[in-house]
């Protein structure tokens, strides 16, 4: 190979290297831009997830606050009735009883509107340990494991036991 050919080959080689270098630099620039874009997208997604979590927490706090507010609001007429009854100095026993019964109806209605349900099984009903608590087994003519009497009513709220009914249960014969 002649010196001119060697020189031409070296120049072509240098040109190829320069082109490859320029191409690599262009690809590096494109990759850096893509990394910056993906990093930005990732940061935005994280911020959006944090905002969604915060909004959900705020919404849960509001729901709890207003649920209690609604329950308290439904009890206000009961308070009003009790206070009105206490203001009457010369009420007869019959008037006091009537007022107390009316106030109890108001209270039961308020509880019912808020999904608080009474658990008061009738005598002879099958004992249910899910919402009743047996205080004692007593001899009875009834079938075994049935309710003989209710010592204290129970209550549930939205199918969840607040307080089990306290019952006596017929003992096996």
PDB file of C-alpha atoms in Angstrom:
ATOM      1  CA  UNK A   1       0.000   0.000   0.000  1.00  0.00           C
ATOM      2  CA  UNK A   2       1.345   3.349  -0.999  1.00  0.00           C
ATOM      3  CA  UNK A   3       1.776   6.204   1.447  1.00  0.00           C
ATOM      4  CA  UNK A   4      -1.060   8.044  -0.250  1.00  0.00           C
ATOM      5  CA  UNK A   5      -3.324   5.020   0.094  1.00  0.00           C
ATOM      6  CA  UNK A   6      -2.325   4.607   3.729  1.00  0.00           C
ATOM      7  CA  UNK A   7      -2.989   8.234   4.327  1.00  0.00           C
ATOM      8  CA  UNK A   8      -6.370   8.034   2.570  1.00  0.00           C
ATOM      9  CA  UNK A   9      -7.270   4.902   4.544  1.00  0.00           C
ATOM     10  CA  UNK A  10      -6.247   6.603   7.822  1.00  0.00           C
ATOM     11  CA  UNK A  11      -8.288   9.664   6.909  1.00  0.00           C
ATOM     12  CA  UNK A  12     -11.280   7.475   6.051  1.00  0.00           C
ATOM     13  CA  UNK A  13     -10.754   5.596   9.311  1.00  0.00           C
ATOM     14  CA  UNK A  14     -10.608   8.871  11.235  1.00  0.00           C
ATOM     15  CA  UNK A  15     -13.755  10.072   9.474  1.00  0.00           C
ATOM     16  CA  UNK A  16     -15.517   6.789  10.341  1.00  0.00           C
ATOM     17  CA  UNK A  17     -14.394   7.115  13.966  1.00  0.00           C
ATOM     18  CA  UNK A  18     -15.561  10.734  14.098  1.00  0.00           C
ATOM     19  CA  UNK A  19     -18.933   9.752  12.608  1.00  0.00           C
ATOM     20  CA  UNK A  20     -19.245   6.842  15.078  1.00  0.00           C
ATOM     21  CA  UNK A  21     -18.262   9.198  17.911  1.00  0.00           C
ATOM     22  CA  UNK A  22     -20.832  11.786  16.781  1.00  0.00           C
ATOM     23  CA  UNK A  23     -23.462   9.032  16.464  1.00  0.00           C
ATOM     24  CA  UNK A  24     -22.608   7.739  19.958  1.00  0.00           C
ATOM     25  CA  UNK A  25     -22.805  11.271  21.366  1.00  0.00           C
ATOM     26  CA  UNK A  26     -26.192  11.807  19.678  1.00  0.00           C
ATOM     27  CA  UNK A  27     -27.451   8.461  21.054  1.00  0.00           C
ATOM     28  CA  UNK A  28     -26.093   9.379  24.512  1.00  0.00           C
ATOM     29  CA  UNK A  29     -27.930  12.709  24.347  1.00  0.00           C
ATOM     30  CA  UNK A  30     -31.164  10.965  23.330  1.00  0.00           C
ATOM     31  CA  UNK A  31     -30.780   8.438  26.154  1.00  0.00           C
ATOM     32  CA  UNK A  32     -30.109  11.208  28.678  1.00  0.00           C
ATOM     33  CA  UNK A  33     -33.258  13.001  27.506  1.00  0.00           C
ATOM     34  CA  UNK A  34     -35.241   9.767  27.785  1.00  0.00           C
ATOM     35  CA  UNK A  35     -33.886   9.140  31.320  1.00  0.00           C
ATOM     36  CA  UNK A  36     -34.814  12.711  32.315  1.00  0.00           C
ATOM     37  CA  UNK A  37     -38.329  12.251  30.885  1.00  0.00           C
ATOM     38  CA  UNK A  38     -38.824   8.911  32.667  1.00  0.00           C
ATOM     39  CA  UNK A  39     -37.495  10.347  35.933  1.00  0.00           C
ATOM     40  CA  UNK A  40     -39.947  13.231  35.619  1.00  0.00           C
ATOM     41  CA  UNK A  41     -42.822  10.811  34.909  1.00  0.00           C
ATOM     42  CA  UNK A  42     -41.834   8.696  37.924  1.00  0.00           C
ATOM     43  CA  UNK A  43     -41.718  11.721  40.225  1.00  0.00           C
ATOM     44  CA  UNK A  44     -45.114  12.882  38.962  1.00  0.00           C
ATOM     45  CA  UNK A  45     -46.608   9.402  39.500  1.00  0.00           C
ATOM     46  CA  UNK A  46     -45.235   9.290  43.058  1.00  0.00           C
ATOM     47  CA  UNK A  47     -46.633  12.758  43.782  1.00  0.00           C
ATOM     48  CA  UNK A  48     -50.026  11.754  42.362  1.00  0.00           C
ATOM     49  CA  UNK A  49     -50.067   8.579  44.500  1.00  0.00           C
ATOM     50  CA  UNK A  50     -49.244  10.606  47.622  1.00  0.00           C
ATOM     51  CA  UNK A  51     -51.975  13.113  46.768  1.00  0.00           C
ATOM     52  CA  UNK A  52     -54.500  10.317  46.204  1.00  0.00           C
ATOM     53  CA  UNK A  53     -53.563   8.738  49.550  1.00  0.00           C
ATOM     54  CA  UNK A  54     -53.896  12.096  51.327  1.00  0.00           C
ATOM     55  CA  UNK A  55     -57.287  12.761  49.682  1.00  0.00           C
ATOM     56  CA  UNK A  56     -58.500   9.284  50.700  1.00  0.00           C
ATOM     57  CA  UNK A  57     -57.355   9.850  54.299  1.00  0.00           C
ATOM     58  CA  UNK A  58     -59.121  13.229  54.357  1.00  0.00           C
ATOM     59  CA  UNK A  59     -62.292  11.652  52.963  1.00  0.00           C
ATOM     60  CA  UNK A  60     -62.237   8.895  55.607  1.00  0.00           C
ATOM     61  CA  UNK A  61     -61.781  11.493  58.357  1.00  0.00           C
ATOM     62  CA  UNK A  62     -64.754  13.493  57.004  1.00  0.00           C
ATOM     63  CA  UNK A  63     -66.941  10.384  56.803  1.00  0.00           C
ATOM     64  CA  UNK A  64     -66.139   9.480  60.415  1.00  0.00           C
ATOM     65  CA  UNK A  65     -66.773  13.029  61.589  1.00  0.00           C
ATOM     66  CA  UNK A  66     -70.097  13.333  59.823  1.00  0.00           C
ATOM     67  CA  UNK A  67     -71.239   9.835  60.846  1.00  0.00           C
ATOM     68  CA  UNK A  68     -70.854  10.811  64.495  1.00  0.00           C
ATOM     69  CA  UNK A  69     -72.452  14.178  63.770  1.00  0.00           C
ATOM     70  CA  UNK A  70     -75.497  12.492  62.215  1.00  0.00           C
ATOM     71  CA  UNK A  71     -75.862  10.126  65.170  1.00  0.00           C
ATOM     72  CA  UNK A  72     -75.566  12.976  67.682  1.00  0.00           C
ATOM     73  CA  UNK A  73     -78.073  15.041  65.707  1.00  0.00           C
ATOM     74  CA  UNK A  74     -80.617  12.212  65.894  1.00  0.00           C
ATOM     75  CA  UNK A  75     -80.260  12.184  69.701  1.00  0.00           C
ATOM     76  CA  UNK A  76     -80.961  15.912  70.155  1.00  0.00           C
ATOM     77  CA  UNK A  77     -84.785  15.499  70.232  1.00  0.00           C
ATOM     78  CA  UNK A  78     -84.350  12.945  73.033  1.00  0.00           C
ATOM     79  CA  UNK A  79     -82.358  15.483  75.048  1.00  0.00           C
ATOM     80  CA  UNK A  80     -85.001  18.136  74.347  1.00  0.00           C
ATOM     81  CA  UNK A  81     -87.756  15.806  75.609  1.00  0.00           C
ATOM     82  CA  UNK A  82     -85.860  14.924  78.773  1.00  0.00           C
ATOM     83  CA  UNK A  83     -85.137  18.575  79.532  1.00  0.00           C
ATOM     84  CA  UNK A  84     -88.785  19.543  78.899  1.00  0.00           C
ATOM     85  CA  UNK A  85     -89.935  16.785  81.267  1.00  0.00           C
ATOM     86  CA  UNK A  86     -87.559  17.965  83.992  1.00  0.00           C
ATOM     87  CA  UNK A  87     -88.944  21.530  83.785  1.00  0.00           C
ATOM     88  CA  UNK A  88     -92.431  20.393  84.821  1.00  0.00           C
ATOM     89  CA  UNK A  89     -92.540  20.561  88.636  1.00  0.00           C
ATOM     90  CA  UNK A  90     -96.111  19.448  89.214  1.00  0.00           C
ATOM     91  CA  UNK A  91     -96.307  16.441  86.878  1.00  0.00           C
ATOM     92  CA  UNK A  92     -98.290  13.435  88.052  1.00  0.00           C
ATOM     93  CA  UNK A  93     -96.806   9.953  88.090  1.00  0.00           C
ATOM     94  CA  UNK A  94     -98.931   9.084  85.046  1.00  0.00           C
ATOM     95  CA  UNK A  95     -97.678  12.140  83.138  1.00  0.00           C
ATOM     96  CA  UNK A  96     -94.072  11.277  84.035  1.00  0.00           C
ATOM     97  CA  UNK A  97     -94.597   7.711  82.847  1.00  0.00           C
ATOM     98  CA  UNK A  98     -96.206   8.845  79.575  1.00  0.00           C
ATOM     99  CA  UNK A  99     -93.377  11.328  78.970  1.00  0.00           C
ATOM    100  CA  UNK A 100     -90.746   8.708  79.752  1.00  0.00           C
ATOM    101  CA  UNK A 101     -92.364   6.213  77.360  1.00  0.00           C
ATOM    102  CA  UNK A 102     -92.523   8.848  74.599  1.00  0.00           C
ATOM    103  CA  UNK A 103     -88.873   9.730  75.171  1.00  0.00           C
ATOM    104  CA  UNK A 104     -87.904   6.037  75.068  1.00  0.00           C
ATOM    105  CA  UNK A 105     -89.727   5.691  71.731  1.00  0.00           C
ATOM    106  CA  UNK A 106     -87.771   8.693  70.422  1.00  0.00           C
ATOM    107  CA  UNK A 107     -84.503   7.152  71.589  1.00  0.00           C
ATOM    108  CA  UNK A 108     -85.290   3.747  70.055  1.00  0.00           C
ATOM    109  CA  UNK A 109     -86.256   5.453  66.802  1.00  0.00           C
ATOM    110  CA  UNK A 110     -82.974   7.406  66.739  1.00  0.00           C
ATOM    111  CA  UNK A 111     -81.015   4.214  67.376  1.00  0.00           C
ATOM    112  CA  UNK A 112     -82.926   2.368  64.655  1.00  0.00           C
ATOM    113  CA  UNK A 113     -82.240   5.154  62.114  1.00  0.00           C
ATOM    114  CA  UNK A 114     -78.549   4.694  62.901  1.00  0.00           C
ATOM    115  CA  UNK A 115     -78.727   0.892  62.443  1.00  0.00           C
ATOM    116  CA  UNK A 116     -78.550   0.057  66.154  1.00  0.00           C
ATOM    117  CA  UNK A 117     -80.797  -2.988  66.563  1.00  0.00           C
ATOM    118  CA  UNK A 118     -82.016  -4.601  69.774  1.00  0.00           C
ATOM    119  CA  UNK A 119     -81.166  -8.274  70.458  1.00  0.00           C
ATOM    120  CA  UNK A 120     -83.964  -9.654  72.646  1.00  0.00           C
ATOM    121  CA  UNK A 121     -84.571 -13.327  71.849  1.00  0.00           C
ATOM    122  CA  UNK A 122     -87.937 -14.769  72.922  1.00  0.00           C
ATOM    123  CA  UNK A 123     -88.107 -17.644  75.395  1.00  0.00           C
ATOM    124  CA  UNK A 124     -87.658 -20.932  73.568  1.00  0.00           C
ATOM    125  CA  UNK A 125     -85.484 -19.452  70.793  1.00  0.00           C
ATOM    126  CA  UNK A 126     -82.312 -21.338  69.949  1.00  0.00           C
ATOM    127  CA  UNK A 127     -79.271 -19.993  71.827  1.00  0.00           C
ATOM    128  CA  UNK A 128     -77.024 -18.052  69.417  1.00  0.00           C
ATOM    129  CA  UNK A 129     -73.491 -17.512  70.781  1.00  0.00           C
ATOM    130  CA  UNK A 130     -72.795 -14.985  68.007  1.00  0.00           C
ATOM    131  CA  UNK A 131     -74.994 -12.332  69.653  1.00  0.00           C
ATOM    132  CA  UNK A 132     -75.991 -13.834  73.013  1.00  0.00           C
ATOM    133  CA  UNK A 133     -73.995 -14.639  76.134  1.00  0.00           C
ATOM    134  CA  UNK A 134     -75.174 -17.479  78.363  1.00  0.00           C
ATOM    135  CA  UNK A 135     -75.003 -16.477  82.017  1.00  0.00           C
ATOM    136  CA  UNK A 136     -76.167 -19.822  83.342  1.00  0.00           C
ATOM    137  CA  UNK A 137     -77.713 -23.156  82.447  1.00  0.00           C
ATOM    138  CA  UNK A 138     -80.995 -23.749  84.246  1.00  0.00           C
ATOM    139  CA  UNK A 139     -83.210 -26.821  84.438  1.00  0.00           C
ATOM    140  CA  UNK A 140     -86.252 -26.296  82.244  1.00  0.00           C
ATOM    141  CA  UNK A 141     -89.027 -28.121  80.476  1.00  0.00           C
ATOM    142  CA  UNK A 142     -87.858 -26.408  77.262  1.00  0.00           C
ATOM    143  CA  UNK A 143     -85.625 -28.046  74.685  1.00  0.00           C
ATOM    144  CA  UNK A 144     -81.931 -28.011  75.665  1.00  0.00           C
ATOM    145  CA  UNK A 145     -79.806 -25.056  74.493  1.00  0.00           C
ATOM    146  CA  UNK A 146     -82.755 -22.687  74.096  1.00  0.00           C
ATOM    147  CA  UNK A 147     -83.228 -19.300  75.754  1.00  0.00           C
ATOM    148  CA  UNK A 148     -85.190 -19.467  79.017  1.00  0.00           C
ATOM    149  CA  UNK A 149     -85.036 -15.748  79.865  1.00  0.00           C
ATOM    150  CA  UNK A 150     -83.245 -12.552  78.898  1.00  0.00           C
ATOM    151  CA  UNK A 151     -81.464 -10.827  81.771  1.00  0.00           C
ATOM    152  CA  UNK A 152     -80.209  -7.900  79.667  1.00  0.00           C
ATOM    153  CA  UNK A 153     -80.972  -7.000  76.056  1.00  0.00           C
ATOM    154  CA  UNK A 154     -78.122  -6.884  73.585  1.00  0.00           C
ATOM    155  CA  UNK A 155     -77.538  -4.552  70.658  1.00  0.00           C
ATOM    156  CA  UNK A 156     -75.944  -4.751  67.227  1.00  0.00           C
ATOM    157  CA  UNK A 157     -74.927  -2.000  64.858  1.00  0.00           C
ATOM    158  CA  UNK A 158     -74.892  -2.826  61.161  1.00  0.00           C
ATOM    159  CA  UNK A 159     -74.751  -6.581  61.968  1.00  0.00           C
ATOM    160  CA  UNK A 160     -71.873  -6.108  64.406  1.00  0.00           C
ATOM    161  CA  UNK A 161     -72.389  -6.904  68.097  1.00  0.00           C
ATOM    162  CA  UNK A 162     -72.163  -3.860  70.375  1.00  0.00           C
ATOM    163  CA  UNK A 163     -73.266  -5.824  73.413  1.00  0.00           C
ATOM    164  CA  UNK A 164     -74.458  -9.439  73.514  1.00  0.00           C
ATOM    165  CA  UNK A 165     -77.800 -10.235  75.107  1.00  0.00           C
ATOM    166  CA  UNK A 166     -77.308 -11.827  78.553  1.00  0.00           C
ATOM    167  CA  UNK A 167     -79.506 -14.930  78.701  1.00  0.00           C
ATOM    168  CA  UNK A 168     -80.173 -18.035  80.752  1.00  0.00           C
ATOM    169  CA  UNK A 169     -80.215 -21.225  78.740  1.00  0.00           C
ATOM    170  CA  UNK A 170     -82.082 -24.508  79.232  1.00  0.00           C
ATOM    171  CA  UNK A 171     -79.750 -27.222  80.483  1.00  0.00           C
ATOM    172  CA  UNK A 172     -79.641 -30.615  78.765  1.00  0.00           C
ATOM    173  CA  UNK A 173     -81.903 -33.169  80.463  1.00  0.00           C
TER     174      UNK A 173
END
